[in-house]
Structures are given as C-alpha cells and as structure tokens.
Amino acid sequence: MGPMQTKTSGGCTYAVTLIDDFSRHVTVYFMKKKAEVLDKFKKFKADMENATGRKIKRLRSDNGGEYTGRLFKEYLSKQGIRHEKTVPYTPQQNGLAERMNRSLVEMARCMLYHEGIDKKWWAEAVNTSAWIINRIPNTVTVKTPYEIVYQKKHQLKNLKVFGALGYGHIPDEKRRKLAPRRSSAASWATRMVSRDIAS
C-alpha cells in the first residue's frame, strides 16, 4: 500500500498488509521504504508461528521488486516457503489482499473524515481498521480471525471511538505543583497502535 501522499509522524509512506489465508487475520506494518518488506515479513512469520504453532508454507504476492529481490528469494528458499506470484497486471489473482487493502483504506478514510482528523494520522486509522477487522466474524470463518489465531476471546470492554478525546495521567515526577494531573489526547483504539508506526 502506498506511497501515501502524507507521511506518518514516524516518516512512513508505505504499508504492507499480510493476511493469514486460513483465519483471515490481517497484520499491517508501516514502512519508510518498500525495501523494508523482508524485515516486516520475518516479524510477521515469527509472530504468527509463535501464536499458532504452525509454519508458514506459502506466500502469495504480486511481482513487486520488494518480493522478487535476491534476499527475499533466498530467505523464502531457506525457510521452505513456496512463493506464488501473480501474473503481471492481474490483481484479481491476489484478490484477498486487494480487497483487504481496499477495506482498510476505506475504513481509515471514513474514520479520519468522520472525526475531522488530519490525514497524517492515516497509519493509526489503518491499524485501527485492521484491529477491528480481526475482531469481527467474516463470511469464511465462524469465529473471528483473532479467536482463530490466538485461541481466546477478544475483549471489547475498553473499545473507544476512533479519535475520541481521552485523558492520560501525568506521573508526579513529571509535573510541577500547579501543573495539570492529566493530559488530553485522541484515542486511536483500545491500546497504543503507534509502536510500529514510529519505527
């Protein structure tokens, strides 16, 4: 996904969407350059294999240079992962990823527009969209993608409206006598989603 016209606060203009075909669980990583895809895939592979106890055996992608470079090919070969590439100019062969990207961008656009939030927060909106998609059932699975991958129910009790005003406590050691005890900030989801955005 990208390049986006607006950089994130961490300087990212690209995103890679990685989807588990069985559960439909989506993970989004944000990048400054497309060349970071291999590192993001390695992280995704480790996280998914730790969560599920199953090895990734197949990767489907387009023919982008970030997927067809020597280092990426060598890594997949060493890991025993079969790489299925789509025929050039046939995005429908990678329909799941194309539809997911469209859904993520449309949801993010709606969140930003509805709350009147600046476009520079697109990555937080996309990440929140993925968080939501992973916690709702889809037409393929009875359970949510989150439940299938992590084998536990998700908690929605702390879910807040994207962009809603929230307050955070300022610790004693970081404030003066007459300074406020809390600060306001926009809520991006139920937890901080910017850990991968800033890096």
PDB file of N, CA and C in Angstrom, residues 79-150:
ATOM      1  N   GLN A  79      13.681 -20.972   4.281  1.00  0.00           N
ATOM      2  CA  GLN A  79      12.589 -21.265   5.208  1.00  0.00           C
ATOM      3  C   GLN A  79      11.624 -22.319   4.667  1.00  0.00           C
ATOM      4  N   GLY A  80      11.840 -22.748   3.421  1.00  0.00           N
ATOM      5  CA  GLY A  80      10.956 -23.747   2.820  1.00  0.00           C
ATOM      6  C   GLY A  80       9.576 -23.205   2.491  1.00  0.00           C
ATOM      7  N   ILE A  81       9.506 -21.919   2.179  1.00  0.00           N
ATOM      8  CA  ILE A  81       8.228 -21.274   1.855  1.00  0.00           C
ATOM      9  C   ILE A  81       8.104 -21.152   0.340  1.00  0.00           C
ATOM     10  N   ARG A  82       7.024 -21.696  -0.193  1.00  0.00           N
ATOM     11  CA  ARG A  82       6.768 -21.606  -1.636  1.00  0.00           C
ATOM     12  C   ARG A  82       6.202 -20.221  -1.951  1.00  0.00           C
ATOM     13  N   HIS A  83       6.796 -19.570  -2.947  1.00  0.00           N
ATOM     14  CA  HIS A  83       6.358 -18.221  -3.324  1.00  0.00           C
ATOM     15  C   HIS A  83       5.492 -18.295  -4.578  1.00  0.00           C
ATOM     16  N   GLU A  84       4.222 -17.940  -4.424  1.00  0.00           N
ATOM     17  CA  GLU A  84       3.300 -17.887  -5.558  1.00  0.00           C
ATOM     18  C   GLU A  84       3.148 -16.433  -5.962  1.00  0.00           C
ATOM     19  N   LYS A  85       3.572 -16.120  -7.180  1.00  0.00           N
ATOM     20  CA  LYS A  85       3.479 -14.746  -7.671  1.00  0.00           C
ATOM     21  C   LYS A  85       2.345 -14.645  -8.678  1.00  0.00           C
ATOM     22  N   THR A  86       1.634 -13.540  -8.638  1.00  0.00           N
ATOM     23  CA  THR A  86       0.543 -13.333  -9.585  1.00  0.00           C
ATOM     24  C   THR A  86       1.116 -12.962 -10.947  1.00  0.00           C
ATOM     25  N   VAL A  87       0.328 -13.207 -11.976  1.00  0.00           N
ATOM     26  CA  VAL A  87       0.711 -12.796 -13.327  1.00  0.00           C
ATOM     27  C   VAL A  87       0.653 -11.271 -13.362  1.00  0.00           C
ATOM     28  N   PRO A  88       1.641 -10.610 -13.986  1.00  0.00           N
ATOM     29  CA  PRO A  88       1.617  -9.146 -14.043  1.00  0.00           C
ATOM     30  C   PRO A  88       0.290  -8.606 -14.581  1.00  0.00           C
ATOM     31  N   TYR A  89      -0.156  -7.515 -13.992  1.00  0.00           N
ATOM     32  CA  TYR A  89      -1.381  -6.798 -14.384  1.00  0.00           C
ATOM     33  C   TYR A  89      -2.655  -7.611 -14.158  1.00  0.00           C
ATOM     34  N   THR A  90      -2.618  -8.542 -13.215  1.00  0.00           N
ATOM     35  CA  THR A  90      -3.830  -9.301 -12.862  1.00  0.00           C
ATOM     36  C   THR A  90      -4.011  -9.271 -11.340  1.00  0.00           C
ATOM     37  N   PRO A  91      -4.371  -8.109 -10.798  1.00  0.00           N
ATOM     38  CA  PRO A  91      -4.528  -8.014  -9.337  1.00  0.00           C
ATOM     39  C   PRO A  91      -5.596  -8.950  -8.792  1.00  0.00           C
ATOM     40  N   GLN A  92      -6.536  -9.382  -9.657  1.00  0.00           N
ATOM     41  CA  GLN A  92      -7.597 -10.287  -9.195  1.00  0.00           C
ATOM     42  C   GLN A  92      -7.030 -11.630  -8.729  1.00  0.00           C
ATOM     43  N   GLN A  93      -5.818 -11.990  -9.172  1.00  0.00           N
ATOM     44  CA  GLN A  93      -5.201 -13.235  -8.708  1.00  0.00           C
ATOM     45  C   GLN A  93      -4.764 -13.140  -7.242  1.00  0.00           C
ATOM     46  N   ASN A  94      -4.671 -11.935  -6.748  1.00  0.00           N
ATOM     47  CA  ASN A  94      -4.343 -11.717  -5.340  1.00  0.00           C
ATOM     48  C   ASN A  94      -5.522 -10.989  -4.688  1.00  0.00           C
ATOM     49  N   GLY A  95      -6.717 -11.492  -5.009  1.00  0.00           N
ATOM     50  CA  GLY A  95      -7.956 -10.823  -4.633  1.00  0.00           C
ATOM     51  C   GLY A  95      -8.132 -10.581  -3.152  1.00  0.00           C
ATOM     52  N   LEU A  96      -7.742 -11.551  -2.315  1.00  0.00           N
ATOM     53  CA  LEU A  96      -7.904 -11.396  -0.869  1.00  0.00           C
ATOM     54  C   LEU A  96      -7.147 -10.165  -0.371  1.00  0.00           C
ATOM     55  N   ALA A  97      -5.890 -10.039  -0.782  1.00  0.00           N
ATOM     56  CA  ALA A  97      -5.083  -8.892  -0.348  1.00  0.00           C
ATOM     57  C   ALA A  97      -5.612  -7.588  -0.936  1.00  0.00           C
ATOM     58  N   GLU A  98      -6.013  -7.610  -2.192  1.00  0.00           N
ATOM     59  CA  GLU A  98      -6.539  -6.396  -2.833  1.00  0.00           C
ATOM     60  C   GLU A  98      -7.810  -5.918  -2.130  1.00  0.00           C
ATOM     61  N   ARG A  99      -8.718  -6.852  -1.838  1.00  0.00           N
ATOM     62  CA  ARG A  99      -9.959  -6.484  -1.142  1.00  0.00           C
ATOM     63  C   ARG A  99      -9.671  -5.974   0.269  1.00  0.00           C
ATOM     64  N   MET A 100      -8.726  -6.624   0.943  1.00  0.00           N
ATOM     65  CA  MET A 100      -8.382  -6.204   2.304  1.00  0.00           C
ATOM     66  C   MET A 100      -7.799  -4.798   2.294  1.00  0.00           C
ATOM     67  N   ASN A 101      -6.887  -4.532   1.363  1.00  0.00           N
ATOM     68  CA  ASN A 101      -6.310  -3.188   1.275  1.00  0.00           C
ATOM     69  C   ASN A 101      -7.395  -2.146   1.033  1.00  0.00           C
ATOM     70  N   ARG A 102      -8.323  -2.473   0.141  1.00  0.00           N
ATOM     71  CA  ARG A 102      -9.416  -1.545  -0.151  1.00  0.00           C
ATOM     72  C   ARG A 102     -10.264  -1.311   1.107  1.00  0.00           C
ATOM     73  N   SER A 103     -10.583  -2.390   1.827  1.00  0.00           N
ATOM     74  CA  SER A 103     -11.377  -2.252   3.059  1.00  0.00           C
ATOM     75  C   SER A 103     -10.649  -1.419   4.107  1.00  0.00           C
ATOM     76  N   LEU A 104      -9.361  -1.681   4.288  1.00  0.00           N
ATOM     77  CA  LEU A 104      -8.584  -0.937   5.281  1.00  0.00           C
ATOM     78  C   LEU A 104      -8.546   0.552   4.957  1.00  0.00           C
ATOM     79  N   VAL A 105      -8.289   0.867   3.682  1.00  0.00           N
ATOM     80  CA  VAL A 105      -8.197   2.276   3.279  1.00  0.00           C
ATOM     81  C   VAL A 105      -9.556   2.963   3.392  1.00  0.00           C
ATOM     82  N   GLU A 106     -10.618   2.275   2.972  1.00  0.00           N
ATOM     83  CA  GLU A 106     -11.954   2.881   3.058  1.00  0.00           C
ATOM     84  C   GLU A 106     -12.368   3.117   4.508  1.00  0.00           C
ATOM     85  N   MET A 107     -12.101   2.144   5.380  1.00  0.00           N
ATOM     86  CA  MET A 107     -12.422   2.324   6.803  1.00  0.00           C
ATOM     87  C   MET A 107     -11.613   3.476   7.390  1.00  0.00           C
ATOM     88  N   ALA A 108     -10.317   3.509   7.065  1.00  0.00           N
ATOM     89  CA  ALA A 108      -9.447   4.565   7.589  1.00  0.00           C
ATOM     90  C   ALA A 108      -9.911   5.934   7.110  1.00  0.00           C
ATOM     91  N   ARG A 109     -10.255   6.027   5.836  1.00  0.00           N
ATOM     92  CA  ARG A 109     -10.729   7.298   5.284  1.00  0.00           C
ATOM     93  C   ARG A 109     -11.978   7.773   6.023  1.00  0.00           C
ATOM     94  N   CYS A 110     -12.908   6.856   6.251  1.00  0.00           N
ATOM     95  CA  CYS A 110     -14.143   7.207   6.962  1.00  0.00           C
ATOM     96  C   CYS A 110     -13.855   7.669   8.386  1.00  0.00           C
ATOM     97  N   MET A 111     -12.959   6.968   9.086  1.00  0.00           N
ATOM     98  CA  MET A 111     -12.625   7.351  10.459  1.00  0.00           C
ATOM     99  C   MET A 111     -12.021   8.746  10.509  1.00  0.00           C
ATOM    100  N   LEU A 112     -11.069   9.004   9.617  1.00  0.00           N
ATOM    101  CA  LEU A 112     -10.412  10.309   9.608  1.00  0.00           C
ATOM    102  C   LEU A 112     -11.403  11.417   9.271  1.00  0.00           C
ATOM    103  N   TYR A 113     -12.221  11.182   8.253  1.00  0.00           N
ATOM    104  CA  TYR A 113     -13.183  12.192   7.816  1.00  0.00           C
ATOM    105  C   TYR A 113     -14.247  12.438   8.889  1.00  0.00           C
ATOM    106  N   HIS A 114     -14.790  11.362   9.436  1.00  0.00           N
ATOM    107  CA  HIS A 114     -15.871  11.486  10.419  1.00  0.00           C
ATOM    108  C   HIS A 114     -15.438  12.259  11.655  1.00  0.00           C
ATOM    109  N   GLU A 115     -14.205  12.022  12.094  1.00  0.00           N
ATOM    110  CA  GLU A 115     -13.716  12.686  13.303  1.00  0.00           C
ATOM    111  C   GLU A 115     -12.987  13.995  13.002  1.00  0.00           C
ATOM    112  N   GLY A 116     -12.832  14.331  11.704  1.00  0.00           N
ATOM    113  CA  GLY A 116     -12.141  15.567  11.333  1.00  0.00           C
ATOM    114  C   GLY A 116     -10.673  15.552  11.709  1.00  0.00           C
ATOM    115  N   ILE A 117     -10.043  14.392  11.549  1.00  0.00           N
ATOM    116  CA  ILE A 117      -8.644  14.217  11.943  1.00  0.00           C
ATOM    117  C   ILE A 117      -7.748  14.384  10.718  1.00  0.00           C
ATOM    118  N   ASP A 118      -6.599  15.004  10.915  1.00  0.00           N
ATOM    119  CA  ASP A 118      -5.632  15.252   9.849  1.00  0.00           C
ATOM    120  C   ASP A 118      -5.175  13.945   9.200  1.00  0.00           C
ATOM    121  N   LYS A 119      -4.910  14.006   7.891  1.00  0.00           N
ATOM    122  CA  LYS A 119      -4.500  12.808   7.136  1.00  0.00           C
ATOM    123  C   LYS A 119      -3.175  12.221   7.603  1.00  0.00           C
ATOM    124  N   LYS A 120      -2.365  12.998   8.316  1.00  0.00           N
ATOM    125  CA  LYS A 120      -1.076  12.461   8.775  1.00  0.00           C
ATOM    126  C   LYS A 120      -1.258  11.291   9.746  1.00  0.00           C
ATOM    127  N   TRP A 121      -2.483  11.111  10.239  1.00  0.00           N
ATOM    128  CA  TRP A 121      -2.777  10.007  11.151  1.00  0.00           C
ATOM    129  C   TRP A 121      -3.335   8.792  10.410  1.00  0.00           C
ATOM    130  N   TRP A 122      -3.089   8.704   9.101  1.00  0.00           N
ATOM    131  CA  TRP A 122      -3.635   7.601   8.297  1.00  0.00           C
ATOM    132  C   TRP A 122      -3.179   6.238   8.812  1.00  0.00           C
ATOM    133  N   ALA A 123      -1.940   6.140   9.278  1.00  0.00           N
ATOM    134  CA  ALA A 123      -1.440   4.836   9.736  1.00  0.00           C
ATOM    135  C   ALA A 123      -2.193   4.363  10.978  1.00  0.00           C
ATOM    136  N   GLU A 124      -2.477   5.272  11.904  1.00  0.00           N
ATOM    137  CA  GLU A 124      -3.252   4.897  13.083  1.00  0.00           C
ATOM    138  C   GLU A 124      -4.645   4.438  12.684  1.00  0.00           C
ATOM    139  N   ALA A 125      -5.225   5.126  11.693  1.00  0.00           N
ATOM    140  CA  ALA A 125      -6.565   4.747  11.221  1.00  0.00           C
ATOM    141  C   ALA A 125      -6.534   3.382  10.537  1.00  0.00           C
ATOM    142  N   VAL A 126      -5.520   3.122   9.720  1.00  0.00           N
ATOM    143  CA  VAL A 126      -5.393   1.818   9.051  1.00  0.00           C
ATOM    144  C   VAL A 126      -5.165   0.724  10.090  1.00  0.00           C
ATOM    145  N   ASN A 127      -4.309   0.984  11.065  1.00  0.00           N
ATOM    146  CA  ASN A 127      -4.023  -0.004  12.108  1.00  0.00           C
ATOM    147  C   ASN A 127      -5.272  -0.308  12.932  1.00  0.00           C
ATOM    148  N   THR A 128      -6.044   0.726  13.238  1.00  0.00           N
ATOM    149  CA  THR A 128      -7.294   0.529  13.974  1.00  0.00           C
ATOM    150  C   THR A 128      -8.287  -0.265  13.133  1.00  0.00           C
ATOM    151  N   SER A 129      -8.319  -0.002  11.829  1.00  0.00           N
ATOM    152  CA  SER A 129      -9.194  -0.763  10.924  1.00  0.00           C
ATOM    153  C   SER A 129      -8.840  -2.244  10.962  1.00  0.00           C
ATOM    154  N   ALA A 130      -7.539  -2.553  10.923  1.00  0.00           N
ATOM    155  CA  ALA A 130      -7.102  -3.954  10.993  1.00  0.00           C
ATOM    156  C   ALA A 130      -7.495  -4.561  12.339  1.00  0.00           C
ATOM    157  N   TRP A 131      -7.339  -3.802  13.409  1.00  0.00           N
ATOM    158  CA  TRP A 131      -7.701  -4.273  14.752  1.00  0.00           C
ATOM    159  C   TRP A 131      -9.180  -4.653  14.788  1.00  0.00           C
ATOM    160  N   ILE A 132     -10.026  -3.817  14.181  1.00  0.00           N
ATOM    161  CA  ILE A 132     -11.470  -4.083  14.156  1.00  0.00           C
ATOM    162  C   ILE A 132     -11.781  -5.302  13.294  1.00  0.00           C
ATOM    163  N   ILE A 133     -11.212  -5.358  12.092  1.00  0.00           N
ATOM    164  CA  ILE A 133     -11.463  -6.481  11.174  1.00  0.00           C
ATOM    165  C   ILE A 133     -11.096  -7.808  11.830  1.00  0.00           C
ATOM    166  N   ASN A 134     -10.012  -7.819  12.593  1.00  0.00           N
ATOM    167  CA  ASN A 134      -9.578  -9.053  13.263  1.00  0.00           C
ATOM    168  C   ASN A 134     -10.514  -9.489  14.384  1.00  0.00           C
ATOM    169  N   ARG A 135     -11.423  -8.621  14.774  1.00  0.00           N
ATOM    170  CA  ARG A 135     -12.319  -8.930  15.887  1.00  0.00           C
ATOM    171  C   ARG A 135     -13.782  -9.041  15.495  1.00  0.00           C
ATOM    172  N   ILE A 136     -14.054  -9.129  14.204  1.00  0.00           N
ATOM    173  CA  ILE A 136     -15.429  -9.357  13.744  1.00  0.00           C
ATOM    174  C   ILE A 136     -15.464 -10.607  12.869  1.00  0.00           C
ATOM    175  N   PRO A 137     -16.521 -11.413  12.974  1.00  0.00           N
ATOM    176  CA  PRO A 137     -16.617 -12.614  12.133  1.00  0.00           C
ATOM    177  C   PRO A 137     -16.706 -12.212  10.659  1.00  0.00           C
ATOM    178  N   ASN A 138     -16.239 -13.097   9.799  1.00  0.00           N
ATOM    179  CA  ASN A 138     -16.356 -12.839   8.363  1.00  0.00           C
ATOM    180  C   ASN A 138     -17.142 -13.967   7.712  1.00  0.00           C
ATOM    181  N   THR A 139     -17.322 -13.896   6.419  1.00  0.00           N
ATOM    182  CA  THR A 139     -18.152 -14.889   5.724  1.00  0.00           C
ATOM    183  C   THR A 139     -17.481 -16.255   5.616  1.00  0.00           C
ATOM    184  N   VAL A 140     -16.177 -16.321   5.834  1.00  0.00           N
ATOM    185  CA  VAL A 140     -15.448 -17.584   5.678  1.00  0.00           C
ATOM    186  C   VAL A 140     -15.349 -18.352   6.994  1.00  0.00           C
ATOM    187  N   THR A 141     -15.156 -17.632   8.094  1.00  0.00           N
ATOM    188  CA  THR A 141     -14.946 -18.292   9.389  1.00  0.00           C
ATOM    189  C   THR A 141     -16.119 -18.014  10.323  1.00  0.00           C
ATOM    190  N   VAL A 142     -16.389 -18.953  11.207  1.00  0.00           N
ATOM    191  CA  VAL A 142     -17.448 -18.761  12.201  1.00  0.00           C
ATOM    192  C   VAL A 142     -16.919 -17.880  13.334  1.00  0.00           C
ATOM    193  N   LYS A 143     -15.693 -18.145  13.757  1.00  0.00           N
ATOM    194  CA  LYS A 143     -15.057 -17.345  14.801  1.00  0.00           C
ATOM    195  C   LYS A 143     -14.411 -16.115  14.162  1.00  0.00           C
ATOM    196  N   THR A 144     -13.970 -15.201  15.013  1.00  0.00           N
ATOM    197  CA  THR A 144     -13.249 -14.039  14.499  1.00  0.00           C
ATOM    198  C   THR A 144     -11.815 -14.454  14.172  1.00  0.00           C
ATOM    199  N   PRO A 145     -11.135 -13.731  13.278  1.00  0.00           N
ATOM    200  CA  PRO A 145      -9.736 -14.047  12.996  1.00  0.00           C
ATOM    201  C   PRO A 145      -8.873 -14.052  14.261  1.00  0.00           C
ATOM    202  N   TYR A 146      -9.123 -13.113  15.161  1.00  0.00           N
ATOM    203  CA  TYR A 146      -8.363 -13.048  16.412  1.00  0.00           C
ATOM    204  C   TYR A 146      -8.518 -14.342  17.213  1.00  0.00           C
ATOM    205  N   GLU A 147      -9.752 -14.827  17.337  1.00  0.00           N
ATOM    206  CA  GLU A 147     -10.011 -16.056  18.100  1.00  0.00           C
ATOM    207  C   GLU A 147      -9.319 -17.258  17.471  1.00  0.00           C
ATOM    208  N   ILE A 148      -9.310 -17.325  16.148  1.00  0.00           N
ATOM    209  CA  ILE A 148      -8.683 -18.460  15.466  1.00  0.00           C
ATOM    210  C   ILE A 148      -7.177 -18.457  15.695  1.00  0.00           C
ATOM    211  N   VAL A 149      -6.549 -17.297  15.574  1.00  0.00           N
ATOM    212  CA  VAL A 149      -5.094 -17.217  15.718  1.00  0.00           C
ATOM    213  C   VAL A 149      -4.662 -17.390  17.170  1.00  0.00           C
ATOM    214  N   TYR A 150      -5.301 -16.681  18.087  1.00  0.00           N
ATOM    215  CA  TYR A 150      -4.838 -16.661  19.477  1.00  0.00           C
ATOM    216  C   TYR A 150      -5.567 -17.633  20.396  1.00  0.00           C
TER     217      TYR A 150
END
